Structure formats: structure tokens, C-alpha cells
Amino acid sequence: VSPLKSEIRRFACFSDVSVLASFRGTVQHGLPLEIGDTVQILEKCEGIIYIHLKSADIKNKGQFETVIPNEDSVITEMTSTLRDWGSMWKQLYVRNEGDLFHRLWHVMNEILDLRRQVLVGHLTLDRMRDVKQHITARLDWGNEQLGLDLVPRRDFGMVDPDEISVTELYRLMEHRHRKKETPVPASTHHLFVQAKSLMSTNLGEELEVFFSIYDGREGRPLSERFFVRLNKNGVPKSPERQCTLFVDLGSSDLRKDVYVVAHIIRIGRMGAGEKKNVCSVQYRRPFGCAVVSIADLLTADSKDDHLLKVYACNTESEWYQIHENIIRKANARYNLSGSNTGLSVSLQLLHGDVEQLRREFMVLFSRGVSVTKKLGFSDIIMPGEMRNDLYITLEKGEFEKGGKSVARNVEITMYALDIDGQILKGQVAAGSGEPGADEYHSFVLYHNNSPRWAEQIKLPIPVDMFRGSHVRFEFRHCSTKDKGEKKLFGFSFVPLMQEDGRTLPDGTHELIVHKCEENTNLQDSARYLKLPCSKGNLPGNNQAVKGNKESFWITSFLCSTKLTQNGDMLDLLKWRAHPERIGDCLSKLKEIDGSEIVKFLQDTLDTLFGILDEGAQRYGLKVFDSLVHIINLLQDSKFQHFKPVMDTYIESHFAGALSYRDLIKVLKWYVDRIIEAEHQEHIRQVLKATEYIFKYIIQSRRLFSLATGGQNEEEFRCCIHELFMSIRFFLSQESSGPGPMNQTQVVFLQTFPAVYSELLKLFSVREVATFVRETLGSLPATLHSDCPLEAVKLQCIAKTVESQLYINPESRCILLPVVLRLLQVHMQEQRDLVMCAHILTSMLSLLKKDDSPLLEEVDLIVDSLLGVLLRTILEITNRPQPAGNTLRLQYQDVTGEFVACLLALLRQMSDKHYQKLLQCFTSKDDLRDFLLQIFTVFRILIRPEMFPKDWTVMRLVTNNVIITTVLYLSDALRKNYLNEKFDYKVWDSYFYLAVIFINQPCLQLESFSSSKRKKVLEKYGDMRVMMGCEIFSMWQNLGEHKLNFIPAMIGPFLEVTLVPQPDLRNVMIPIFHDMMDWEQRRSGNFKQVEAKLIDKLDSLMSEGKGDETYRELFNSILLKKIERETWRESGISLIATVTRLMERLLDYRDCMKLGEVDGKKIGCTVSLLNFYKTELNKEEMYIRYIHKLYDLHLKAQNYTEASYTLLLYDELLEWSERPLREFLNYPMQTEWQRKEYLHLTIIQNFDRGKCWENGILLCRELADQYESYYDYRNLSKMRMMEASLYDKIMDQQRLEPEFFRIGFYGKKFPFFLRNKEFVCRGHDYERLEAFQQRMLNEFPHAIAMQHANQPDQTIYQADAQYLQIYAVSPIPESQDVLQRDGVPDNIKSFYKVNHIWKFRYDRPFHKGTKDKENEFKSLWVERTTLTLVQSLPGISRWFEVEKRELVEVSPLENAIEVIENKNLQLRTLITQCQARQMQNINPLTMCLNGVIDAAVNGGLARYQEAFFVKDYIVNHPEDGDKIGRLRELMFEQAHILEFGLAVHEKFVPQDMRPLHKKLVDQFHLMKSSLGIQEFPAYVRASPIHFTNGSPRTCRNSVPNILSPEGARLVARRSPLTYPAVNRYSSSSLSSQASNEVSNITGQSESSDEVFNMQPSPSTSSLSSNHSASPNVTSSAPSSARGSPQLLDKHKHSRDNACLSPRDRPCSAIYPNPLDSTQRMIPHQIGDSTLPRSDPNIATPDKGKTPTLFISLTAPTGSKTFPAASAERLCDPAGHAAVILMENPAPPFTPSPTECHSAGLVSNSPVLSGSYSSGISSLSRCSVSEASGTEGPPMLASSGSDELTTRRENKTPPPYSVYERTNPRRPVPLPHSLSIPPPTEPPALPPKPHQLRIANKLDSDPRRLEQPPRPRPLPRKVSQL
């Protein structure tokens, strides 16, 4: 096996196969293996085995057996964990989580390396423990980072939940969780210091730096000094001695007023400024001091280097307190030693045990770190700690001048000498960091006879050398003369130990300075040791020494674990030398410091028991009290670690075999005095020491028994029984309240459990248990709730349960009733629940699974605590959690512990326990209450917040216990609460529990990794299926009671069936059939079932539940179930409805998962919204999805669509005062208020979407409401808003969108798109290519079809996605606005692309034989008209095609359309040029060039060859009119070109003149090719006059054209709808025409719309590529995103109500209202739905044919005649083409600036022109007058005044805008057609609101003309 693969061992059995890596098992009988798999070897074959084999255990033998290798559990866990991490680690890379990816990679490699070390097995036990600890820490870190489960462990190994109790499992989980959450704070702290350098500009001498920790509050040092030597450059001399660790700092030392102080001493000349080489002697002189607070290290990054400022004294005499001055900031006493002087140090606080720190911070401790100890002992004194340090501080001195004129420079030399006067080598230490020296030299203060040093020196003298040793101080004067000599002038000394063995006392000592000369011999110490050393203990007669004025002060401090300064302690230890002082010594023991006692603990105890043995009668009580004092001293936290020392003494050194009698006797004496004693403080001290007193009693008795062979056993037992009788008697005493007695009882109970283990050494288990039971039973039964004894009783019980006594089953049966009784009382009263939970947890931790001896105990616990435990859990989970963090944690802890206890108890219960439990309920009500309680508790346990989210192990155990219990309790439910005893509440609680059990997240195995899922299934199976089967079984038992749960349980059961578990679905779905059946029996239908299913499906599927498999399964199972039912048909209908809803909901959910808002999301929402509206009639869901769709549109900035969407809800509301409840984001308000809010919101969005016309309608409606309520303030605002919208229509530009037809083919599309075609409204500036790319981005797997043909069934049924996209042209409905004179383009542009229901697409093809020389002969067009289900724009940007209509256009009709479109384009460009709307003339130039050039090169000639030849006319006699029409259009085009050239000549730039000349020449060639010499009369009469300077809509139309057979619809109408009024009749561009063209000015009030003139496929030979102007062909979509069709009440009225009277044109459609006889009769000609032009060409007149009018002008007045009144128009087939409409339009006020358009009168003898031309030759001015030809008489008599005026004013020709200035004369209708005016005008209404409704009906004639659209939903909005 390769080295890498061997890391994860596998075992299998193969013959002659070498497994070197993962084996896929592709060979015959191959077993696929992954690295790390465990394989059980069932049979071993012959042959060579290449695989490592190891032993394993088999668990769960059978189908789901588990193989567990016999190896360390840590290795097994590493193997499985690394495999899980491997797959997740790759996903981190995919998700681009680089940081975690790399960290996890390093941790995985580290774990593999550690695993290799464990597998090798060469580690020591300690090292193995460290490695395992490291491994588990890494595993836990990785699991936490990856969101995996918390693993319960014990001793680094995983724990099997089945092997331990649930309470123990909970404790392990809680311990690991708490450890992860809150690390335990360390109680010991250490400061790491590294001296790096001193930076200064004036160095040059060596330096000494002394660091120490100083307490600013108490004004004393807390530690020794750390000593570092620096060289002349300011860096340490010895790099290995620059670091130290200040150890044993307590938490109280980490405060702001504790400082690190550094004193710096220089080594050199006396004065810093002296010349070099003046003196060779070096002195220690003060240099500076630096201070930093320890608190600064807690806040800043303590690993950073610190640069400390160095300060110097202003006066040398202040040096001893310079650090205090710096701390106090006494600035006058110090200053900076230099501007650039600083001490660089590294400071770092460390926490915890020093040995642990050495392992964790190996880098720090690798540099040779010295340890600097604390002065005195640490907060905790450890036994065995050896220390013997004497600290002497040189304080100050008082010296005489010595005959000198100036003060001395005093230096002290200090020596430590032994008993023989020899200097102790290396025992004088200036500080840690440097080795000890033989002597110490103080620093020198210049000329100071009263120097103060405050230098601390440590003398670590061994204990055995202390006796007889002394310290000598020599004083010398340091001369500053040339020699620099030091002269001795005195000395002092002090002995270190007194004669009685006491050491030098701590404190300050004033020493005598003995004078001497330089040559005095001090080597013989015996000579001066006889002299007095201190002034404090001089004899009174020594006046000579007392008169000495020179003194020297030192302070000493001893820190020793072996030596003492206390004389009383020494007297006690030497009691045999002074027997008479024993009583005093025992009495003084309590006054001795505790640290002195623990130093000599064993010696002290030997002394006490020695005294007791020899003088029990006399000293027994005092010895007992002294023993109690020492025992209680060890309870102090400072000395608690000495308890093991006392335990060792008792076990190994104690020899008082007779002491037990006296100890029992004195203890009983104290207990008997408790009741009578007034002051019980001392007695409490005795009882507090009960544990160790019993230890001495028992050990003494054991020693006595060993010595005597067990004599006096009965006497001993009798004494113990009597002692316990006294104890029980004092415990049984009751007190009225908290008093001294209670306090004493509390003290005893606190120490009593510690006695059990001692009693067990001499008494049997049953005897000790009896002692405990009787003692605890003697306590008062009823106590006050505030009595402290209550809590202590529980604590005593807790310690009892945790003791060895309780673990023994024999004693447990004796103690259990006492424990249960106490627990029951407390839990019932809800007191001390934390302690109760703790006790119960400890009790139940002893219950292991399948432990038969515990059955009786389980019975007892169940009887006593199960009910109260359930009530307690209910109580604490329902009570509000406390606010504080600590209390909340405590609350969570106690809840979890009680839950764990309940689970542990239930898991131990067997069949017998359940039977007994259920039998103990005497009544059905009690059983019912119990079942309701336990079901409620189970629901609480399932809550996600019950355990932390990574406690999956605990949750699985919980669920396993729940389902086991439910299976037992379901029998009781069936037996007791069915038939006549049926109880709905219990059954409902049961079903509710089962449903939430199945749906809880921790059981959804599909979300687990494969390995985790496998483990769960092996251990527990799929508990969801088990519970589902139980639900089905219980449901079947209900019988007729099922009706009680219909429809209540439909939603919960539906939620269960949505769980993606096939077996569970198969079990649960048939329940719905059962529900349908029972509901059918009860009410004859199952509408309730349907309604509930639909309501719940939406909410559940929106949460992500359900899938396509579920939909199919639901459909198939239920259809199969209802096959034989009588109600089969209605059942199939319900199932189909629900299935279709699922399809839509699944599509909706899938779409919503996408990131950005796209058409798919919106389309899916529209589909679902319509489904709720039309099929389900679910108003509330419908409204909810309206708002979801609204939000999507807003997010996508589809403001128009958003408005139409919100309008759906608005239409459901009325203007009423009904109150509406709070709904979605709407507050509680009236219906009127909500509708008002909706109106305002919709208007705002219409404004943002530039759909101002729709906003105006809503403004009007809202204004009516304000007016009806006299709310003039808001009415004013609304009118101003309406006015602003009108302004925006006229002032702002709107882009026209393009429309695209898109087909979705193939089964891979969502249901709402599959095999359907839609028309989509494009975005701004979006062309076909961009739209196609957007669709392909939304459907990345789709294939774009490259043709426009309808797909076949192969495409429909393909398992793929096909998109078919092409552009289509809209067919506007509002032709009346588009064809009306004088309507500005800004207005028309709205109606061209809004409210569009129909779209068109043309496909050219050749029918029959194609003529290669002239393709026009066979060029047909296939015209497809698409009708949508809703108009665009609407609530979506796309709508489905509802109907397709296909017609074929013949070659002749196609030619007519082509020329019509080109003529229209020419007219538009000429008009724009005339009106100066074009920035340059290039578009017109290009168009003229394209038409003329194509015509010259054979364009129009091709049509002549194709259709004007004799053969065609003979073969197609039915096309005679069409041929005539084509001829007229050709001549008309030539005339338009002629006029266009005239206009072009006026505006063409100079550089384009040659091109213009070429165009004129080519135009003459074109006329010649057409055979035109002079234009016919109809062309001459109406060349190209544009009324008012701009083209106007024509009032006539070509009649319907039907083929003779009538089989093919080819009806056409020319898009050339402009009237040609005042036409020229000249055949060429005459001078007159040129002059008139020269007078053209840009006075047109409004230009016509710009049309899309995309070339049709059939126009390729008619124009060059440059014939289409960019301005003309611009088809940029409008920025208004479109808006859906408004309802009828919002539409524009046919009388053009959107225009004010001032803007309405005065024409035949709008007669002068001044003449009451004038009326308008509209006539609609032709089919209003006929397609008009190429699908990709936007033309101005698609849709309905405009009404035809004929206007005649006479001298006496004008009358308007309908065209059909002269002669009925018929097509060649004889079909009527004129329809007389009955209802006339109301009159309008004419505009003084508009002229009239005249229509065509067919075959009129008085009119020049022709019907077939479609162009009128009538106008107000005479044609003959303008052209020189004779005109009709009626037109000739138009008046000479008018003509004269026109000539005098140089009036432009009739195609100019002249007529704007002439008011229109009334033109009355003939009497037969006139409509009588109303007899009197309507009266003004007295109040606006009275006629509000009537006004609406009267002012909106559309209500009579158009049927209203049906309302989308029946009204039921009172709640919404």
C-alpha cells in the first residue's frame, strides 16, 4: 500500500489483487472500496492478501449491521471526519472562500501527521495524551468552521449515546459547549519582560537596569528586582540574560496603580561632565528612571515593543523616590534625562500555569528566561514549595562630616558571612538575571551625609547556614581627587538568627555605625560580633554607644518555608522543654499567622496529638480547639492545597491510636451544648471541621484495632451511635425563623456528606446508609420557603447522590425514598429548581440502558417524579426568560437538565413500566391530562431552540425516545378515547405532535452528508417513516370521527407528504382520499378539502417544500384511489386543479431562486396570479400575488407594468366607507382611504413610466371624489397634477418600443411557457438582436431557431428548449386619434404602441413558377395576425397569443402596399422638411435618391411589366380596380417626387447641388419611362397639398377587395390616408410652383408622426439601400414601459376627450358648434381589423378604418354630407363598403387655428377627382384659381374678398398654413340629416356629488358604444 493511502487503512479479502488506491469494483464480483472504508471479512480465500487486516466488532447484526474496527476511537473519528471534510473542502474552493480553504487544508495535513504518530504507537503516555488533545482540538475547530455537529467525547474518545445515560450525554455536550463558548479565566498571571536597549545621545558608560513591579497604592514593591547590564552602546551585555518572567501575579495585581519600574544606574565617573582619565575608579551613580502601568498592557497589544521615557532627578537626594514622583506626576522634582533618551522593552502578559506556558510559548522560553519571584508567597501556597530568601533594603544613613569641610560621598559595601566569619560565596544577589556575587556595592550620592538608597538586595542563604550567619556593611568615603581612593570610616552588622532560633524579624532596623580606620582588620568577625549591632536592643547603661550620632537603617523581609520569626510557634514545637507553658502555647496558636502554621504543619500536628496522649484530661479541649483551628485554616483558599498534606499525614504519619475516644467525647460534648448555647460561633467552627475530625477518629480507631486486634469494637460503635443520636436531636429542632440554630444546622449539613466515605471504612454500606437516612430524616419536615436550611438540605442531598455511598445499589435502595420525597416537594413548589435538576441528573446518570437491577428504582422514580417533572418542564418553558445574561444561561441550563432527566427516565421505561403507569390513573380525566401534558412537552422538546444547532446527537436521542414513547401511548389513546369516549383534544394533540415530529429539520436526512445519513439510518432508521405509519394507523382507527379533523388536519398532513421521503409519501397521501370520501359523505362535495389544500400548498411550496416527483406521486396515487368511487369525476377535477397549481407553484419557486428580476420571474408570477383569479377564485391569494408582481416590476423599473398590476387591486375596491382590516403593508383603514392611496401610487408610477394619458384618467376620477366631498385643497392639487401630466405629454419625448414574438418549444421549459408563443414589449433602445441575446441569457440552455416557420410536433415533444424570436408590428386600436387632423405626434406616439391587442408579421414567398426576369409577378406575402389574451402594455411585458390569423396577399396587392408605404414616407419627410423639423436635409435626399434611382433602373417599370400587360388583365378581370389603383399610386408617386424635388431645391446645401441636378434629370427619365407627359386630372387637381402645412389623415378608404371565389381574404386599405387638398395640375415643376415653394415657412403647428418605414421584403428592387432616412426609420421604443389596457371607464371617449376644446381641430369631424344645426354623422368603412402593412414596418394607420366624410362648400354656407348619401359604395363583388352609424357625436368648439379636411365623394358630377384614387380634390379655396384650370361652379364662388386679401398679403399657396388665420364659416347639414339641438341647456347641479354618477355616464359615450370588460373577480373585499 502506498504511503499516502496507508494512512487510512482498509481491509477486505481479494485473491491475487493488490489494492493500492480506491477500488471501483468494475471487475466481476468486484467490491467497490473508497479509502477509509471498513469491510467485514466473512470468508477468507486461498491466495496472497495484499490488504492490511485488523480486528473489528460487529454491531446491529443483520441487515443494517455496523462494522467498527478495534482501534483507538480517535483514529476512527479522524478517518471519518477527514473524509467528510474532503468533499466540503472542495466546495469551499468552488464558493471562493479562500481563507477558510487554506486554513482547513493546513489543519487537515496537521491531523494526518498527528494520526501517523498515533498509529506508529511509539509515543509516551504523556505525549500521547498531548497529541490526542491536540487532535480533538483541531477536529472541533474544523467542525465548528464547517457548521458540523458537536461530538460528545470522554477522554478524547467519541462517546456512543447508547452506552451512557441521556443525562450524562447532556453533561458531556454541555461541558463541551460551555468550553467552546466561555473559556475559564486564569487565576494566575505572569509578566514577560525583555530589555532591548537604551537609546540616548550622551552614553559612553556602562549601565545597570533594575526592573521591578511596584504597587502605587500601598507604596511598596511587589516583586524582586530583575537586573540587566548594558554596555556603552546601551544594549545588553549578555543577550541570554535580557529576559525574565515576573511570576505569580494575582488578579488583584492587574490594576491601574500597579507599575513596572525601571531604575537605571551608570558605572563611571562621579560627575557626568568630568574629563576622561581624571580618575580610574568607577562609581555607581544614578542615571534615570522609567515607569509604565500594567493596565496599559491589558488594553494595548502587549506583544508590541514599548519605548519608555527616561526621567532624571532634579536633586540627587530625591533619587530614592523618583518613581513615586513620576507616578504622582510631581513634575517639579524630575525632568527628562534627554530629549532622545528612551528605554526599549518588550512586555507581554501571560496567563495560567508556568509549565503550560513553557509548552505553549516555546519561542519565548528558548532564550534563557530568568524567573523573578514575588516578594512573599503567592496567593496559593503549594505544598513542597521550597524557598528561603532574605531581602534586605538599604534605606538611609546619618553620617558626620568627619573633619571635612564638605559632606561625604558614602558608598556601602555589603557582605554575608557564615558562623566562622567566612564570606558566603555567591549569596549576595542584586536581582534575578545575574548570578549572585560575594559582595554588593551601593550607588554613591555626591556630597550627602544623609543619603537615602532604597536598594533591595536578596540573600538566598541556605537554611542550614542561617544559624550563626550575619551581614556586614562597610562605609567608605569616595574621594573625587586624582587618586579617587575609597577610605573606610565605619561599619555595621546584623545577625540573621537569634539565640532561640528565631530569624531576624521583618521590619526596619536602626544599626549602630561603628567607627574604624582604613587599616582596621575586620576579618576576625568574632571581635566585633560581641559589640551591640542595633540601637533598638542596647542595654540601658551603654551611654557611649547611645551618644553616637551616626546610624544606618535597613529593612529586612524573610520569605521562607522552613524558618520562622514567631517565638510562640517555636515554644509550641518545643513544648517538652517548657511543660508549664503548654496551655499558653495552645491558646496563642490561634494568633499565629496561617503561613507559619502550614510551614510546620506536620510538626504542629505531632505536637498536638503528643500533648493529647500525655494530658488528655487537662489539655483535651484545648488540643481539640487547636486542631479545629488548623483544619479550618486549610479551608482558606490560600492554604487549601495543604489539604492533601494533612490527608497524607493522617494516612501515613498519624500515630494517635487512642485519640479517637477523646475526639468523640469532645465532639459529642459540643453537639450536646448546641441547643443551650447562646453563642454558637465556636460550635459552628467545630462542625465545619467535622470531616477531618471524623478522619482522625476513624484512622485512630483503625490504628487501635490493628494494635489490639479489634478490642472495644462495641464500645466504639456505641459511641458513634450516641454521637449520631445527639446530631439527630439537634437537627430535629425547629425554629420559627432564620436564627442561630438554623445557621448551625446549615453548617453541619454542609460538611455531613464528606463523612460518608470515612464511616464506610469501619461500617457496612447498609449501616452507613441507615445513618444517613435517619440523620436526613430527622430534619424538620415543614420549613419556611425563605429558610436557608431548605437550600442546604438540597445541597446535602446533591452531595449524597454524588457520593460513593449512593452509587452502591445496596445503599441506594435505602436512600432513594428520602431523596425522592425531598425532590418531589421542591419541584412541586417550584423552588431551588437548579439544584433539583442537578440532583435528578446525578441520580439518572446511574441508570444505564438494559440494566435489569434498576427496574424497581425506575418504578419508584416514575411514580414519584414523572408527573411533576412534566409539569416543571411546562412551567419553566412557558415562563418568560430573565433579562440578565447569567440568569438566562442558568435558565437554559436548568431546562436542558430537566429535559435530559425526562428523556433518561423514559428511555429506561419498559413495557411493564408503561403498563403500570397507565394503570395507575384512576379516571379517564387524569389519563387525558397526562397525555396532553406529555404530548405538549414532546412538542417543546422538538423546538429548534431547545438545544444548540450543532447538538444533532442529542436531538436524535431525543427523537428516538419520543417515538418510542408515542408508540406505547398510542395504544392507550386507541383503547380509551375512541367511539363514544372520543376526545378531540387528545387526538388533535397527538396528530399535531406527530406532524411537527416528522417535519423537524434534524430528521431531514436528505440534507445530511452521505456518511452522516448512513450513520443515522444504521442507528435509528428513518424515524419519519415510522411516525408516518403510526399516523396512518391511528387515522384508520378513527372511523367516523375523521370528520372532526376535516379540514383542520389537511394542512398539517399535506406538510408531512411534502417531506421528500418516498415511503412516507406513499403512506400519507392516501389519507387525502379518505378525507375526500368522508367529506363527500357528509356534505355531498369536498370543497372544504379543496380550499384547504390550495391555501396550504401555496405557503408550503413557497417555503421550498415539494418537488416534481411529489406532484406526479400525488396525482397518480389519488387517481388510482378514486377509480371506483361514485364521485370519481369531481375527484379527478380536484386532483387536476391541485396538480396544475403545483406545477405553477414549482415553476414560481424555481424562478424566484434566480438572482435578478427577469421576464421568467414576472411571467411565472402572472401565470400564478391568473390561475388564482380565474380557476380558483382565491381573492386573498390573488391580491397577495398582485403585490408580489408589483414589487418585481418596481425592482425591474417597469413602472407602467407596476401601475397596471396595482390597478388590479384598485379595481376590486369601491369608493365606500367600509372598514378594511390590516393586510400586507396596509394599515387598518376605510375602503375609500385605501383606494385613494392606491390611486395616488398608480398615478405616480404611470408618471415614472411616461404613461401620462392613463394617469390623467385616474387624476380625473380622484378629482371627482374630492369634489364630491368638497375637499377643494386636494382637488386643487389633483387638478395641478393633471395639468402637469398634460404638459409632460407635450413637452417630453417618448420613445416607441419594439415588439417581438417569441415562442417557447420543448418539454424543458416551465409549465407556464411550454409550447406557447408570446408577444413581448421590448426595453428602451432594444432591437431584435439585443432582445434575442437577453432571452438566451435568461434561458442559457435554449437553442435559437433560425426560421419563422411554425415548428412541428418533433420540436414540441423534444426534451430540450427551443426559442423562436422575430419582430412583429403593432396594429393600433385607436385609429380615430391617429387619423385625426392636427393631433401632435407627441399624442399620437402613445396610441401607436399602447392598448395593442393585435400584431402582424409578413413572410414573402413565391407561388407558382418564379419569373427570373420579373420576380414581382409571383411574389406573394403570407400575413400572420396575432391576437393576445391581454393588450400590451399590461401587467406583464409579454402576453400569450390567443389567436393566429393567416391571410395571403397577392403580388398586385403587395405592389399597391409597397408604393403606398413609399408615398407615405415621402410625404412625411417632405412635411418635416417644410416645417423645419429636420436638422439637415440628408434623410429627404436619401429617400428621393432611392426612389428615383430605383424607378429609373426599372423599379416601377417592373410593376408595369407584371400587372399592366394585356395577359394579366385578361387573366385577372377581378383585379381591374386594383390595377387602376396601382396606376394612380404610381402617378401620385411621381407627382410627390416632383413636389419633393421642389422642396429639396429650396433647402439643399450648395455642395449637394450637383446631386440635386442629377435627381431632377433622373426624375424626367423616370416620367418618360412611365410614359407620363402630363399628370391626369385627378393628380393635377390634388398633387400633394398638406393641410396646414402638414399631412392630414384621409377620410376615405379603398373598399373591401374580395376575390371572386370569396375564399381568400385579401381586403386591403391603403395606408396612404392623407387627403391631397388643393393639388397642382401642372405636369412639371413650373415657375409658379417654384415660387410657391420658396414661400414655404415652418409655420406648421404640429408635424405628423414619424413612421417606421422598414423596407418590406418585396421592396428590394424599388429603392436603393439609402432610400430610408434614419430619422424616418427610427423606431426606438418609448421609455414608458407600456401599460395594460385600461377598463372602459378609463378609456378615452370617442369624442377625443383627452384634448381640451382649444386643441381640437375644426373640421368635418369637429363642426362649428356655433351653428346649432351642424352635426356630424360618422361612417365606418371597411374591415376595422384588416392588417395594413409589413410586420416589421410601423405604419400610422393600422387598425380601424376612419370614418368617411364629404364636405361641400357653397356661397350661402357649408353643409356636410355623408359619403354614402350621394351614392352607395360597393366593391366589385357588390358588397357594401359604407356603414352608416346611428349615434352622432356631440358638437365641439372649433379651433381658430385649424383648417378642415375634406373627404372624397365618389362619382360626384360636381367634383374633379376619382373615387378610386382615394384622394380628395376639394378644398375651401378654388383649385382652378390656383392652377389656372376651370373648376366646379360651387368652388369658384368662394368670394373675391378673400382672394384679394390673400393676394395683397402675399398669401402663400393653399398648401401653406394660411388658413389658420381665417375663422371657419358654419357648414350646416342638410335638413334631412341635421339633428335638432337641445331645447334648453342643462342646468348646473346644485351639489357636485349628487350628479357624480350621472355625469360619468353622460360624459362618456363609450359606455354606449363598447361593452364593458367583465370584472376579474366577484366582490368580496370587506376584509381586505
CSV table of C-alpha atoms in Angstrom, one decimal, residues 635 912 1192:
chain,number,residue,atom,x,y,z
A,635,GLN,CA,-10.4,25.8,54.2
A,912,LYS,CA,-44.1,-3.1,32.3
A,1192,LEU,CA,-41.0,42.6,-9.1
